[in-house]
């Protein structure tokens, strides 16, 4: 498999965690968002939306959108599972993942922030926008996750695959996380876990020196 990725892209980081948790190898093909490589013809020919990640499967199929890629990995390589067997527990994990993937991350994606700037919002306004939406979203995550272990139990699962990259982004944007003890517990646990360590932006080959 080939993964089109950018070291600090939230969505790419999710896919890297899912791959690592499943013990799967993918060749990393960096797409430099800062240099606008995602908007150039070669990448647009692969992914018309011009966003990372994208995954080329062993059969040569190009998949886009991190939720679709992660579901593909879960279906194609079911063990170890990211989702529990019980339907209700699966729905809880998916709920946390969707909250992060649909209601937090899209609001601070670089294209959205640049659109705000284009509409005349200054940097202070952009920072307030980010802090508001990340803070509101994480407040809900804090209420939804459990009191011990990872988000939804002793083993890492889909919710954790989404949460850790969101926390990395929150820290990059200097969002105050002090009011979220459960989330901070999950973060501590995950940062000690080999799969999460392997997927972390700081150890990616395309991270600038
Ligand atoms: N819903 C998509 C979001 C993809 C996305 O927004 N990727 C960001 C990086 S995390 C990107 O490529 N941004 C480039 C841009 O906005 O121009 C997914 O989960 O894959």
Coordinates of C-alpha atoms and ligand atoms in Angstrom, one line a residue:
X1 CA 0.0 0.0 0.0
X2 CA 1.0 3.6 -0.6
X3 CA -0.2 6.4 1.7
X4 CA -0.2 10.0 0.5
X5 CA 0.3 11.9 3.7
X6 CA 1.6 15.0 5.3
X7 CA 3.3 14.7 8.7
X8 CA 1.0 17.1 10.7
X9 CA -2.2 16.5 8.8
X10 CA -4.9 15.4 11.2
X11 CA -6.5 13.1 8.8
X12 CA -3.3 11.5 7.6
X13 CA -2.3 10.9 11.2
X14 CA -5.5 9.0 11.8
X15 CA -4.8 6.6 8.9
X16 CA -1.2 6.2 10.1
X17 CA -2.5 5.2 13.6
X18 CA -5.0 2.7 12.1
X19 CA -2.3 1.1 10.0
X20 CA 0.1 0.9 12.9
X21 CA -2.5 -0.6 15.3
X22 CA -3.2 -3.2 12.7
X23 CA 0.5 -3.9 12.1
X24 CA 0.3 -2.9 8.5
X25 CA 3.0 -1.3 6.4
X26 CA 2.4 1.4 3.8
X27 CA 4.9 3.3 1.8
X28 CA 4.7 6.9 2.8
X29 CA 4.4 9.4 -0.1
X30 CA 4.6 12.9 1.4
X31 CA 2.5 15.7 -0.1
X32 CA 3.8 19.0 1.2
X33 CA 0.7 21.1 2.0
X34 CA 2.8 24.1 2.9
X35 CA 4.3 24.1 -0.6
X36 CA 0.9 23.6 -2.2
X37 CA 1.7 20.1 -3.7
X38 CA -1.9 19.1 -3.0
X39 CA -3.1 21.7 -5.4
X40 CA -0.8 20.7 -8.3
X41 CA -1.9 18.6 -11.3
X42 CA -0.1 15.4 -10.4
X43 CA -1.8 15.1 -7.0
X44 CA -5.2 16.4 -8.3
X45 CA -5.2 13.7 -10.9
X46 CA -5.2 11.2 -8.0
X47 CA -7.5 13.0 -5.6
X48 CA -9.6 15.7 -7.3
X49 CA -10.4 17.3 -3.9
X50 CA -6.8 18.1 -3.4
X51 CA -6.6 16.9 0.2
X52 CA -4.6 14.3 2.1
X53 CA -4.7 11.5 2.9
X54 CA -5.2 9.1 0.0
X55 CA -4.3 5.4 0.1
X56 CA -3.4 3.2 -2.9
X57 CA -4.3 -0.4 -2.1
X58 CA -2.2 -3.4 -3.0
X59 CA -4.5 -3.8 -6.0
X60 CA -3.8 -0.3 -7.2
X61 CA -7.1 1.3 -6.2
X62 CA -6.9 4.9 -5.0
X63 CA -9.0 5.6 -1.9
X64 CA -9.8 9.0 -0.5
X65 CA -11.2 10.4 2.8
X66 CA -9.8 9.1 6.1
X67 CA -13.1 7.6 7.4
X68 CA -13.4 5.5 4.2
X69 CA -9.8 4.5 4.3
X70 CA -10.0 3.4 7.9
X71 CA -13.2 1.5 7.3
X72 CA -11.6 -0.2 4.3
X73 CA -8.6 -1.2 6.5
X74 CA -11.0 -2.5 9.2
X75 CA -13.0 -4.6 6.7
X76 CA -10.0 -5.9 4.8
X77 CA -7.7 -6.5 7.8
X78 CA -10.2 -7.2 10.6
X79 CA -7.6 -8.2 13.2
X80 CA -6.8 -6.5 15.5
X81 CA -10.2 -4.8 15.4
X82 CA -10.7 -1.1 15.9
X83 CA -14.4 -1.6 16.6
X84 CA -15.8 -3.9 19.3
X85 CA -18.2 -6.8 18.4
X86 CA -21.2 -5.4 20.1
X87 CA -23.4 -3.1 17.9
X88 CA -24.1 -0.6 20.7
X89 CA -20.4 -0.3 21.6
X90 CA -19.5 0.1 18.0
X91 CA -22.1 2.9 17.7
X92 CA -20.5 4.7 20.7
X93 CA -17.0 4.5 19.2
X94 CA -18.3 5.7 15.9
X95 CA -20.1 8.6 17.6
X96 CA -16.9 9.9 19.2
X97 CA -15.1 9.5 15.9
X98 CA -17.8 11.3 13.9
X99 CA -17.9 14.1 16.4
X100 CA -14.2 14.8 15.9
X101 CA -14.1 14.0 12.2
X102 CA -17.3 15.8 11.2
X103 CA -17.8 18.5 13.8
X104 CA -14.4 19.6 15.0
X105 CA -11.7 19.0 12.4
X106 CA -13.4 20.5 9.3
X107 CA -13.8 23.8 11.1
X108 CA -10.0 24.3 11.5
X109 CA -8.8 22.8 8.2
X110 CA -6.4 25.1 6.5
X111 CA -8.7 25.9 3.6
X112 CA -11.5 26.9 6.0
X113 CA -9.1 29.1 8.0
X114 CA -7.8 30.7 4.8
X115 CA -11.3 31.4 3.7
X116 CA -12.0 33.2 7.0
X117 CA -8.8 35.3 6.5
X118 CA -10.0 36.0 2.9
X119 CA -13.2 37.4 4.4
X120 CA -11.3 39.8 6.5
X121 CA -11.1 38.0 9.8
X122 CA -7.8 38.9 11.6
X123 CA -5.5 36.3 13.3
X124 CA -7.0 37.0 16.7
X125 CA -10.4 36.2 15.2
X126 CA -9.2 33.1 13.6
X127 CA -7.6 31.9 16.9
X128 CA -10.9 32.5 18.7
X129 CA -12.7 30.6 16.0
X130 CA -10.4 27.6 16.4
X131 CA -10.5 27.7 20.3
X132 CA -14.3 27.9 20.2
X133 CA -14.9 24.9 18.0
X134 CA -12.2 22.7 19.3
X135 CA -13.1 23.5 22.9
X136 CA -16.8 22.9 22.4
X137 CA -16.2 19.6 20.6
X138 CA -13.7 18.3 23.1
X139 CA -16.1 19.2 25.9
X140 CA -18.6 16.8 24.4
X141 CA -15.9 14.1 23.9
X142 CA -14.9 14.5 27.5
X143 CA -18.5 13.7 28.6
X144 CA -18.8 10.8 26.2
X145 CA -15.7 8.8 27.0
X146 CA -15.0 6.4 29.9
X147 CA -13.3 6.9 33.2
X148 CA -10.4 4.4 32.6
X149 CA -8.2 3.2 29.8
X150 CA -8.6 4.5 26.3
X151 CA -11.7 6.3 25.1
X152 CA -14.0 3.3 25.2
X153 CA -12.2 0.6 27.0
X154 CA -8.8 -1.0 27.8
X155 CA -7.8 -1.4 24.2
X156 CA -7.3 1.5 21.7
X157 CA -10.1 1.7 19.1
X158 CA -11.7 4.0 16.5
X159 CA -12.4 6.8 18.9
X160 CA -8.7 7.0 19.9
X161 CA -7.6 6.9 16.3
X162 CA -9.6 10.2 15.9
X163 CA -8.9 11.7 19.3
X164 CA -5.0 11.7 19.3
X165 CA -4.6 13.7 16.0
X166 CA -7.3 16.1 17.2
X167 CA -5.3 16.7 20.4
X168 CA -2.1 17.2 18.4
X169 CA -3.9 19.9 16.4
X170 CA -5.4 21.4 19.6
X171 CA -1.9 21.7 21.1
X172 CA -0.5 23.2 17.9
X173 CA -3.3 25.8 18.1
X174 CA -2.6 26.3 21.8
X175 CA -6.1 25.3 22.9
X176 CA -6.4 25.0 26.7
X177 CA -6.9 21.3 27.5
X178 CA -6.7 21.6 31.3
X179 CA -10.4 21.1 31.8
X180 CA -10.4 17.6 30.1
X181 CA -8.9 15.1 32.6
X182 CA -10.3 12.0 30.8
X183 CA -9.0 13.2 27.4
X184 CA -5.6 13.9 29.0
X185 CA -5.6 10.4 30.5
X186 CA -6.2 8.9 27.1
X187 CA -3.5 11.1 25.5
X188 CA -1.0 9.9 28.1
X189 CA -1.8 6.3 27.6
X190 CA -1.7 6.6 23.8
X191 CA 1.6 8.4 23.7
X192 CA 3.2 5.4 25.5
X193 CA 1.6 2.9 23.0
X194 CA 4.0 1.8 20.2
X195 CA 1.5 2.2 17.4
X196 CA 0.6 5.7 18.4
X197 CA 4.3 6.5 18.8
X198 CA 5.1 5.2 15.3
X199 CA 2.3 7.3 13.7
X200 CA 3.2 10.6 15.6
X201 CA 4.0 13.6 13.4
X202 CA 7.3 14.2 15.2
X203 CA 8.7 10.9 13.8
X204 CA 7.6 11.2 10.2
X205 CA 10.2 11.4 7.5
X206 CA 8.7 14.5 6.0
X207 CA 8.7 16.6 9.2
X208 CA 11.1 19.5 8.6
X209 CA 14.4 19.3 10.5
Ligands
LIG1 N1 -12.6 14.6 5.6 C1 -11.3 14.5 5.0 C2 -10.5 15.8 5.4 C3 -9.2 15.8 4.6 C4 -8.5 17.1 4.9 O1 -9.1 18.2 5.1 N2 -7.1 17.1 4.8 C5 -6.4 18.3 5.1 C6 -5.2 18.0 6.0 S1 -5.7 17.3 7.5 C7 -5.9 18.9 3.8 O2 -5.5 18.2 2.9 N3 -6.0 20.2 3.7 C8 -5.5 20.9 2.5 C9 -6.4 22.1 2.2 O3 -7.3 22.4 2.9 O4 -6.0 22.8 1.3 C10 -10.6 13.3 5.6 O5 -10.9 12.9 6.7 O6 -9.8 12.7 4.9

